[in-house]
Amino acid sequence: MSVSVRIPTILRTYTSGAAEVSSDGGTLREVLQKLDADYPGIGGRILDETGKIRRFVNVYVGEEDVRFTEGLDTPTPGGSQISVIPAVAGG
Amino acid sequence: MALTDAPQFGPATGLSCRECGTVYDLGPLFACAECFGPLEVAYDFGDVRREDIESGPTNIWRYRVLLPVPENVATKPNLQPGWTKLVKADNLAAELGLRSLHVKDDSGNPTHSFKDRVVSIALEAARTFGFHTLSCSSTGNLAGAVGAAAARAGLDSCVFIPANLEEAKVTMAAVYGGRLVAIDGTYDEVNRFCSELIGDELGEKWGFVNVNLRPFYAEGSKTLAYEIAEQLGWRLPDQIVIPIASGSQLTKIDKGFRELIKLGLVEDKPYRIFGAQAEGCSPVSAAFKAGHDVVQPVRPNTIAKSLAIGNPADGPYVLDIARRTGGAVEDVDDHEVVEAIRLLARTEGVFAETAGGVTVGVLRKLVRNGVLDPDAETVVLNTGDGLKTLDAVAAEARPTAVIRPSLEAFRTAFAN
């Protein structure tokens, strides 16, 4: 299932500057695996050594922060918009 | 845009990642390219003496040698915030059973909240980086502070707020003439929107004070620590109660205290840091109580809107600091927030916004629970002005009596 992934500025060196790329997979985990296969190394920037989402990264499927849903097991139906965003403090 | 060693940043030497230690040149960066960790300003202070500070202006620029700002910052058009009152709160102390209590009342800043401190540092960075528009995502107070600072500095501004904010904060954010965009969503959604805007050409040459200028912005909160120590006669308090929204302020007050110790400006002694949240948005308090070192985000539902950040980015550091210093993180419900606002007003003549109700409410709770030492020197922060959150107390703060203008009517009304 094709999905769209929005890439934050600091990871665009992996995507030749592209702000948005396509990926595939039924869950967020699969989508990130495919993303890493297409842009080697990018997966290790989003996930830590144990395979969990790094604590200063927020990942959204559609409008939902995946920490509110099923984390890496969150379903990613075709056409999903996925966003990877650095956490920022301040308010 | 690297500006290492640039005099525009005073004693700052670079940006270092709090997570992995990677060092970057000073620039409009906020997240580590290696691990997404937050970047913070690193310094080489050299020798700093109390006299140098004491002879400075009565605003935060007296601490410029400890901040990433140019030497002539005090002469530039900015809001010159800080040096707010440290109120010796004997009445409140007596009511709570504390020996020594001070309220650091930051409602006395130019736009009536502590945000003028952080924005003023970010503004200088924005000028240096050549940004033409000052921006932010805000729970309200920050939007007003950014609008005012941009107006003073002659920059454009465009600030983003959740649409459901208190009327006074909306008015204050709009009155300075910049663009104010209300977003139909929570603060966390506004923050996410700004993070995406920053990677888009729409946000080109924009300085988002709490996003791409965040490392500089956050340093402004150190001035609270400096002022409290200096106003106590160059001493650190034994215990301090600080509100938690993103957690940035608390982590920077700790950083400020440690710098003062390291520079020999205060005696090296232990201090305990306590974080305060509203129950309706208490992800850090929940994590503290559960013994976790990460924070599970929540959807906020509290009258303390200035603290309503459900996904606090500096939450993990707050947990580290509370545990390292022997402090704690606690929360109070909205009813207790309102009670605490009235308690502070009634005992000390300080009218706090809801965030101040949260800190005073948590102070009271921690004393009652025996967590705070009643004999130790204690400071509690009020970070904003009660006039911004009138609704919180409006129903209960009413005329004692409404009478005709006659002595007889007055006598009758107060006969009992």
Coordinates of C-alpha atoms in Angstrom, one line a residue:
Chain A
M1 CA 0.0 0.0 0.0
S2 CA 1.6 3.2 -1.1
V3 CA 1.9 5.9 1.6
S4 CA 3.5 9.3 1.7
V5 CA 6.2 10.2 4.3
R6 CA 7.1 13.8 5.2
I7 CA 10.8 14.1 5.9
P8 CA 12.1 16.7 8.4
T9 CA 14.8 19.1 7.2
I10 CA 17.6 17.4 9.1
L11 CA 16.9 14.0 7.4
R12 CA 16.7 15.4 3.8
T13 CA 20.3 14.7 3.2
Y14 CA 19.1 11.1 2.9
T15 CA 16.4 11.9 0.4
S16 CA 18.4 14.2 -1.9
G17 CA 16.6 17.1 -0.4
A18 CA 13.1 15.7 -1.0
A19 CA 10.6 16.9 1.7
E20 CA 8.1 14.2 0.9
V21 CA 8.8 10.6 -0.4
S22 CA 6.6 7.5 -1.0
S23 CA 6.9 4.3 0.9
D24 CA 5.0 1.0 1.3
G25 CA 3.7 -1.2 4.1
G26 CA 0.7 -2.2 6.1
T27 CA 2.1 -0.9 9.4
L28 CA 4.4 2.0 10.4
R29 CA 7.2 -0.5 11.1
E30 CA 7.0 -1.9 7.5
V31 CA 6.8 1.6 6.1
L32 CA 10.0 2.6 8.0
Q33 CA 11.7 -0.6 6.8
K34 CA 10.9 0.2 3.2
L35 CA 12.0 3.8 3.7
D36 CA 15.4 2.6 5.1
A37 CA 15.8 0.2 2.1
D38 CA 15.2 3.1 -0.3
Y39 CA 17.3 5.6 1.6
P40 CA 19.9 3.6 3.5
G41 CA 20.6 4.8 7.0
I42 CA 17.5 6.9 7.5
G43 CA 15.9 4.3 9.6
G44 CA 18.6 4.4 12.2
R45 CA 18.0 8.1 12.6
I46 CA 14.3 7.6 13.5
L47 CA 14.7 4.4 15.5
D48 CA 17.3 3.7 18.3
E49 CA 19.5 0.7 18.6
T50 CA 16.8 -1.3 20.2
G51 CA 14.4 -0.6 17.3
K52 CA 12.2 1.9 19.3
I53 CA 11.2 5.3 18.1
R54 CA 13.9 7.7 19.4
R55 CA 12.6 9.7 22.4
F56 CA 13.0 13.1 20.7
V57 CA 11.1 12.1 17.5
N58 CA 7.4 12.4 17.0
V59 CA 5.8 10.2 14.3
Y60 CA 2.3 10.9 13.1
V61 CA 0.1 8.7 10.9
G62 CA -2.5 11.2 9.6
E63 CA -3.3 13.5 12.5
E64 CA -2.4 10.9 15.2
D65 CA 0.8 10.8 17.2
V66 CA 1.6 7.1 17.1
R67 CA 2.4 7.2 20.8
F68 CA -1.4 7.5 21.2
T69 CA -2.1 4.6 18.9
E70 CA -0.2 1.4 18.4
G71 CA 3.3 2.8 18.0
L72 CA 5.2 1.0 15.3
D73 CA 2.3 -1.4 14.8
T74 CA 0.0 1.5 13.9
P75 CA -1.8 0.5 10.6
T76 CA -0.9 2.6 7.5
P77 CA -3.7 2.2 5.0
G78 CA -3.0 3.2 1.4
G79 CA -2.8 6.9 0.9
S80 CA -1.7 7.5 4.6
Q81 CA 0.3 10.7 5.3
I82 CA 3.1 10.0 7.7
S83 CA 5.1 12.8 9.3
V84 CA 8.4 12.5 11.1
I85 CA 9.0 15.6 13.3
P86 CA 11.6 16.5 15.9
A87 CA 10.2 17.1 19.3
V88 CA 10.5 20.8 20.4
A89 CA 10.0 22.4 23.7
G90 CA 8.6 25.7 24.5
G91 CA 5.2 27.2 24.7
Chain B
M1 CA 25.1 30.3 8.4
A2 CA 27.7 29.1 10.9
L3 CA 28.8 31.9 13.1
T4 CA 31.2 30.2 15.5
D5 CA 33.2 32.6 17.6
A6 CA 31.0 35.4 16.4
P7 CA 30.9 38.2 18.9
Q8 CA 27.1 38.4 18.4
F9 CA 26.8 35.4 20.7
G10 CA 29.0 36.6 23.6
P11 CA 30.5 33.7 25.6
A12 CA 28.6 31.0 23.6
T13 CA 30.9 28.7 21.7
G14 CA 28.6 26.3 19.9
L15 CA 25.5 24.1 20.1
S16 CA 25.8 20.7 21.7
C17 CA 23.4 17.8 21.7
R18 CA 22.0 17.0 25.1
E19 CA 21.6 13.4 24.2
C20 CA 24.7 12.4 22.3
G21 CA 27.1 15.3 22.8
T22 CA 27.6 16.1 19.1
V23 CA 28.7 19.7 18.7
Y24 CA 27.6 22.1 16.0
D25 CA 28.5 25.6 15.0
L26 CA 26.1 28.3 16.4
G27 CA 23.2 28.6 13.9
P28 CA 19.5 28.3 13.6
L29 CA 19.5 24.6 14.4
F30 CA 17.4 22.9 17.1
A31 CA 17.7 19.1 16.7
C32 CA 20.7 16.9 16.4
A33 CA 21.1 15.4 13.0
E34 CA 22.5 12.2 14.6
C35 CA 19.8 11.4 17.2
F36 CA 17.1 14.2 17.1
G37 CA 18.2 15.2 20.6
P38 CA 17.7 18.9 21.6
L39 CA 20.7 21.2 21.0
E40 CA 21.7 23.6 23.7
V41 CA 24.2 26.5 23.9
A42 CA 27.7 25.7 25.1
Y43 CA 29.9 28.4 26.6
D44 CA 33.3 29.4 27.6
F45 CA 32.6 32.0 30.3
G46 CA 36.0 32.8 31.5
D47 CA 36.1 34.8 34.7
V48 CA 32.8 36.3 35.9
R49 CA 32.6 38.5 39.0
R50 CA 29.6 39.6 41.0
E51 CA 30.6 43.2 40.6
D52 CA 30.4 43.0 36.8
I53 CA 26.8 41.8 37.1
E54 CA 25.8 44.2 39.9
S55 CA 26.9 47.2 37.9
G56 CA 24.8 46.2 35.0
P57 CA 21.3 47.4 34.1
T58 CA 18.2 46.4 36.1
N59 CA 17.0 43.9 33.6
I60 CA 18.2 40.5 32.2
W61 CA 21.1 42.2 30.4
R62 CA 23.0 42.5 33.7
Y63 CA 23.7 38.8 33.0
R64 CA 24.8 39.2 29.4
V65 CA 28.2 37.7 30.1
L66 CA 26.3 34.5 30.9
L67 CA 24.0 34.6 27.8
P68 CA 24.4 34.1 24.0
V69 CA 23.9 37.7 23.2
P70 CA 26.1 40.5 21.8
E71 CA 28.0 42.8 24.1
N72 CA 25.9 45.9 23.2
V73 CA 22.6 44.1 23.7
A74 CA 21.4 46.5 26.3
T75 CA 21.4 49.4 23.8
K76 CA 19.4 47.5 21.1
P77 CA 15.6 47.9 20.7
N78 CA 14.2 45.1 22.8
L79 CA 11.8 44.8 25.8
Q80 CA 14.5 44.7 28.5
P81 CA 12.7 42.2 30.6
G82 CA 13.5 40.8 34.0
W83 CA 14.7 41.9 37.4
T84 CA 11.2 41.2 38.5
K85 CA 10.3 41.3 42.2
L86 CA 11.3 38.5 44.6
V87 CA 8.5 39.0 47.1
K88 CA 9.2 38.0 50.7
A89 CA 5.9 36.1 51.3
D90 CA 5.6 36.0 55.1
N91 CA 1.9 35.9 55.2
L92 CA 1.6 33.0 52.8
A93 CA 4.5 31.3 54.6
A94 CA 2.6 31.6 57.9
E95 CA -0.5 30.3 56.3
L96 CA 1.3 27.2 54.9
G97 CA 3.6 26.7 57.9
L98 CA 6.8 27.5 56.1
R99 CA 9.7 29.3 57.8
S100 CA 10.9 31.3 54.8
L101 CA 9.1 31.7 51.5
H102 CA 9.6 34.0 48.5
V103 CA 7.5 34.4 45.4
K104 CA 9.4 35.2 42.2
D105 CA 6.7 37.3 40.6
D106 CA 7.4 37.3 36.8
S107 CA 4.0 38.9 36.0
G108 CA 6.0 42.1 36.3
N109 CA 7.6 41.7 32.8
P110 CA 6.7 43.9 29.9
T111 CA 4.1 41.6 28.5
H112 CA 3.2 40.2 31.9
S113 CA 4.7 36.8 31.8
F114 CA 8.2 35.2 32.0
K115 CA 8.1 34.7 28.2
D116 CA 9.8 38.1 27.6
R117 CA 13.0 36.7 29.0
V118 CA 13.2 33.9 26.5
V119 CA 11.9 35.9 23.5
S120 CA 14.5 38.6 24.1
I121 CA 17.4 36.1 23.7
A122 CA 15.7 34.6 20.6
L123 CA 15.2 38.1 19.1
E124 CA 18.9 38.8 19.2
A125 CA 19.6 35.5 17.5
A126 CA 17.0 36.3 14.9
R127 CA 18.6 39.6 14.1
T128 CA 22.0 38.0 13.8
F129 CA 20.8 35.3 11.5
G130 CA 19.1 37.9 9.3
F131 CA 15.5 36.7 9.8
H132 CA 12.8 39.1 8.9
T133 CA 9.8 37.5 10.7
L134 CA 9.5 36.4 14.3
S135 CA 7.2 33.5 14.9
C136 CA 6.2 30.9 17.4
S137 CA 3.7 28.3 18.4
S138 CA 2.2 29.4 21.7
T139 CA -0.2 28.6 24.5
G140 CA -0.8 32.3 24.7
N141 CA 1.8 34.2 26.7
L142 CA 4.5 33.5 24.2
A143 CA 2.4 34.9 21.3
G144 CA 2.1 38.2 23.1
A145 CA 5.7 38.3 24.0
V146 CA 6.8 37.6 20.4
G147 CA 4.4 40.2 19.0
A148 CA 5.7 42.9 21.3
A149 CA 9.3 42.1 20.8
A150 CA 9.0 42.1 17.1
A151 CA 7.2 45.5 17.2
R152 CA 9.9 47.0 19.3
A153 CA 12.6 45.6 17.1
G154 CA 10.9 46.5 13.8
L155 CA 10.5 43.0 12.6
D156 CA 7.4 41.3 11.2
S157 CA 5.7 38.7 13.3
C158 CA 3.3 35.8 12.7
V159 CA 2.3 33.8 15.7
F160 CA 0.2 30.6 16.0
I161 CA -2.1 29.7 18.9
P162 CA -4.8 27.1 19.6
A163 CA -8.1 28.7 18.8
N164 CA -9.6 28.1 22.3
L165 CA -7.3 30.4 24.3
E166 CA -8.4 32.9 26.9
E167 CA -9.7 36.2 25.4
A168 CA -7.1 38.3 27.1
K169 CA -4.3 36.3 25.7
V170 CA -5.8 36.4 22.2
T171 CA -6.1 40.2 22.5
M172 CA -2.6 40.6 23.8
A173 CA -1.2 38.5 21.0
A174 CA -3.1 40.5 18.4
V175 CA -2.7 44.1 19.6
Y176 CA 1.0 44.5 18.6
G177 CA 0.0 44.5 15.0
G178 CA 1.6 41.3 13.7
R179 CA -0.2 38.4 12.2
L180 CA -2.0 36.1 14.6
V181 CA -3.2 32.8 13.3
A182 CA -5.6 30.7 15.5
I183 CA -5.4 27.0 14.7
D184 CA -8.3 24.7 15.3
G185 CA -6.5 22.2 17.5
T186 CA -4.4 21.7 20.7
Y187 CA -1.1 23.3 21.4
D188 CA 0.7 20.1 20.4
E189 CA -1.0 20.3 17.0
V190 CA 0.0 23.9 16.6
N191 CA 3.5 23.0 17.5
R192 CA 3.5 20.2 15.0
F193 CA 2.2 22.6 12.4
C194 CA 5.1 25.0 13.1
S195 CA 7.6 22.2 12.8
E196 CA 6.3 21.4 9.4
L197 CA 6.1 25.1 8.3
I198 CA 9.8 25.5 9.2
G199 CA 10.8 23.0 6.6
D200 CA 8.7 24.7 4.0
E201 CA 9.6 27.6 1.8
L202 CA 6.6 29.5 3.3
G203 CA 8.7 29.7 6.5
E204 CA 11.9 30.8 4.8
K205 CA 13.8 33.4 6.8
W206 CA 11.4 33.0 9.7
G207 CA 12.8 32.8 13.2
F208 CA 10.5 30.5 15.2
V209 CA 11.5 31.5 18.7
N210 CA 10.7 28.1 20.2
V211 CA 11.6 25.9 17.2
N212 CA 14.6 26.9 15.1
L213 CA 15.8 29.5 17.7
R214 CA 14.9 27.2 20.6
P215 CA 18.5 26.7 21.9
F216 CA 18.9 30.5 22.2
Y217 CA 15.3 31.1 23.4
A218 CA 15.5 28.5 26.2
E219 CA 18.6 30.1 27.7
G220 CA 16.5 33.1 28.7
S221 CA 15.0 31.0 31.5
K222 CA 18.4 30.8 33.1
T223 CA 18.0 34.5 34.1
L224 CA 15.3 33.4 36.6
A225 CA 17.9 31.3 38.4
Y226 CA 20.4 34.2 38.3
E227 CA 18.0 36.7 39.6
I228 CA 16.6 34.5 42.4
A229 CA 20.2 33.8 43.6
E230 CA 21.3 37.4 43.4
Q231 CA 18.1 38.7 45.0
L232 CA 18.6 36.3 47.9
G233 CA 22.0 37.9 48.4
W234 CA 24.0 35.5 46.1
R235 CA 22.6 32.4 47.7
L236 CA 20.7 29.5 46.2
P237 CA 17.3 28.6 47.7
D238 CA 17.0 25.2 49.4
Q239 CA 14.0 24.3 47.5
I240 CA 12.1 25.8 44.5
V241 CA 8.7 25.1 42.9
I242 CA 8.6 25.6 39.1
P243 CA 5.7 25.1 36.7
I244 CA 6.1 22.5 33.9
A245 CA 4.7 23.0 30.4
S246 CA 7.4 21.8 28.0
G247 CA 9.8 21.5 30.9
S248 CA 12.3 23.9 29.4
Q249 CA 12.1 26.5 32.1
L250 CA 12.7 24.0 34.9
T251 CA 15.7 22.5 33.1
K252 CA 17.2 25.9 32.5
I253 CA 16.8 27.1 36.0
D254 CA 18.7 24.1 37.1
K255 CA 21.4 24.9 34.5
G256 CA 21.5 28.5 35.8
F257 CA 22.1 27.3 39.4
R258 CA 24.8 24.9 38.3
E259 CA 26.6 27.7 36.3
L260 CA 26.5 30.0 39.3
I261 CA 28.1 27.3 41.5
K262 CA 30.7 26.4 38.8
L263 CA 31.7 30.1 38.4
G264 CA 32.0 30.5 42.2
L265 CA 29.3 33.2 42.3
V266 CA 27.3 31.3 44.9
E267 CA 28.3 28.7 47.6
D268 CA 28.1 25.1 46.4
K269 CA 25.2 23.7 48.3
P270 CA 22.4 21.2 47.5
Y271 CA 19.0 22.5 46.3
R272 CA 15.9 20.6 45.5
I273 CA 13.8 21.3 42.4
F274 CA 10.0 20.6 42.4
G275 CA 7.9 20.6 39.2
A276 CA 4.3 21.6 39.2
Q277 CA 1.6 20.5 36.8
A278 CA -2.2 20.7 36.5
E279 CA -3.9 17.4 36.9
G280 CA -5.7 17.8 33.6
C281 CA -2.3 17.9 31.9
S282 CA 0.2 16.0 34.1
P283 CA 2.2 13.7 31.9
V284 CA 5.5 14.5 33.7
S285 CA 3.9 14.2 37.2
A286 CA 2.4 10.8 36.2
A287 CA 5.8 9.6 34.9
F288 CA 7.6 10.8 38.0
K289 CA 5.1 9.0 40.3
A290 CA 5.3 5.8 38.1
G291 CA 9.1 5.8 38.3
H292 CA 9.4 6.1 34.5
D293 CA 12.1 8.0 32.7
V294 CA 10.1 8.8 29.6
V295 CA 6.8 10.7 29.3
Q296 CA 3.7 9.3 27.8
P297 CA 1.9 12.1 26.0
V298 CA -1.7 13.1 27.1
R299 CA -4.5 15.2 25.7
P300 CA -4.7 18.3 27.9
N301 CA -7.9 19.3 29.7
T302 CA -7.3 22.0 32.3
I303 CA -7.9 25.7 32.9
A304 CA -4.1 26.2 33.2
K305 CA -3.9 26.6 29.4
S306 CA -0.4 28.1 29.5
L307 CA 0.8 24.8 30.9
A308 CA -1.3 22.6 28.6
I309 CA 1.4 20.9 26.7
G310 CA 0.5 17.2 26.4
N311 CA 3.7 16.1 24.8
P312 CA 6.4 18.0 26.8
A313 CA 9.7 17.7 24.9
D314 CA 11.9 18.3 28.0
G315 CA 9.9 16.0 30.2
P316 CA 12.7 13.4 30.4
Y317 CA 15.1 16.0 31.7
V318 CA 12.7 17.3 34.3
L319 CA 12.4 13.7 35.6
D320 CA 16.2 13.5 35.7
I321 CA 16.6 16.8 37.6
A322 CA 13.8 16.2 40.1
R323 CA 15.3 12.9 41.0
R324 CA 18.9 14.1 41.0
T325 CA 18.2 17.0 43.3
G326 CA 15.9 15.1 45.7
G327 CA 12.8 17.0 44.5
A328 CA 9.5 15.7 43.0
V329 CA 6.9 16.4 40.4
E330 CA 3.3 16.9 41.7
D331 CA 0.0 18.1 40.3
V332 CA -3.2 19.8 41.5
D333 CA -6.7 19.8 40.1
D334 CA -8.4 22.9 38.6
H335 CA -10.3 23.6 41.8
E336 CA -7.1 23.7 43.8
V337 CA -5.6 26.0 41.1
V338 CA -8.4 28.5 41.6
E339 CA -8.1 28.2 45.4
A340 CA -4.3 28.8 45.2
I341 CA -4.8 31.9 43.0
R342 CA -7.1 33.3 45.6
L343 CA -4.8 32.3 48.5
L344 CA -1.8 34.1 46.9
A345 CA -3.8 37.2 46.1
R346 CA -5.4 37.2 49.6
T347 CA -2.1 36.7 51.5
E348 CA 0.4 38.6 49.4
G349 CA -1.4 40.9 47.0
V350 CA -0.1 39.0 44.0
F351 CA -2.6 38.1 41.4
A352 CA -1.3 35.1 39.5
E353 CA -2.5 33.6 36.3
T354 CA -3.5 29.9 36.4
A355 CA 0.1 28.7 36.0
G356 CA 0.8 30.6 39.3
G357 CA -2.2 28.9 40.8
V358 CA -0.6 25.6 39.8
T359 CA 2.8 26.3 41.5
V360 CA 1.2 27.7 44.7
G361 CA -1.3 24.9 44.8
V362 CA 1.5 22.3 44.4
L363 CA 3.6 24.2 47.0
R364 CA 0.7 23.8 49.5
K365 CA 0.2 20.2 48.6
L366 CA 3.8 19.3 49.0
V367 CA 4.0 21.0 52.4
R368 CA 0.8 19.2 53.5
N369 CA 2.2 15.9 52.3
G370 CA 5.5 16.5 54.2
V371 CA 7.5 16.4 50.9
L372 CA 8.8 20.0 51.3
D373 CA 10.9 20.8 54.3
P374 CA 9.0 23.6 56.2
D375 CA 12.2 24.9 57.7
A376 CA 14.1 25.3 54.4
E377 CA 14.4 28.4 52.3
T378 CA 11.7 28.1 49.6
V379 CA 11.0 29.9 46.4
V380 CA 7.8 29.5 44.3
L381 CA 7.4 30.9 40.8
N382 CA 4.5 33.0 39.5
T383 CA 5.1 33.1 35.7
G384 CA 2.2 35.2 34.6
D385 CA -0.5 37.8 35.4
G386 CA -3.9 37.0 36.7
L387 CA -5.5 39.6 34.4
K388 CA -4.8 37.2 31.5
T389 CA -6.9 34.4 33.0
L390 CA -9.7 36.3 34.7
D391 CA -12.3 33.6 33.9
A392 CA -10.6 31.3 36.3
V393 CA -11.7 33.4 39.3
A394 CA -14.3 35.8 37.9
A395 CA -17.2 33.8 39.3
E396 CA -15.9 33.9 42.8
A397 CA -14.2 37.3 42.9
R398 CA -17.3 39.5 43.0
P399 CA -18.4 42.7 44.9
T400 CA -18.9 41.9 48.6
A401 CA -22.1 44.0 48.4
V402 CA -23.9 46.3 45.9
I403 CA -25.5 49.2 47.7
R404 CA -27.0 52.6 47.1
P405 CA -24.6 55.5 47.9
S406 CA -25.7 56.1 51.4
L407 CA -24.2 55.4 54.9
E408 CA -27.4 53.8 55.9
A409 CA -27.2 51.3 53.0
F410 CA -23.6 50.5 53.9
R411 CA -24.4 50.1 57.6
T412 CA -27.3 47.7 56.7
A413 CA -25.1 45.7 54.3
F414 CA -22.4 45.2 56.9
A415 CA -24.6 45.1 60.0
N416 CA -23.4 41.6 60.6

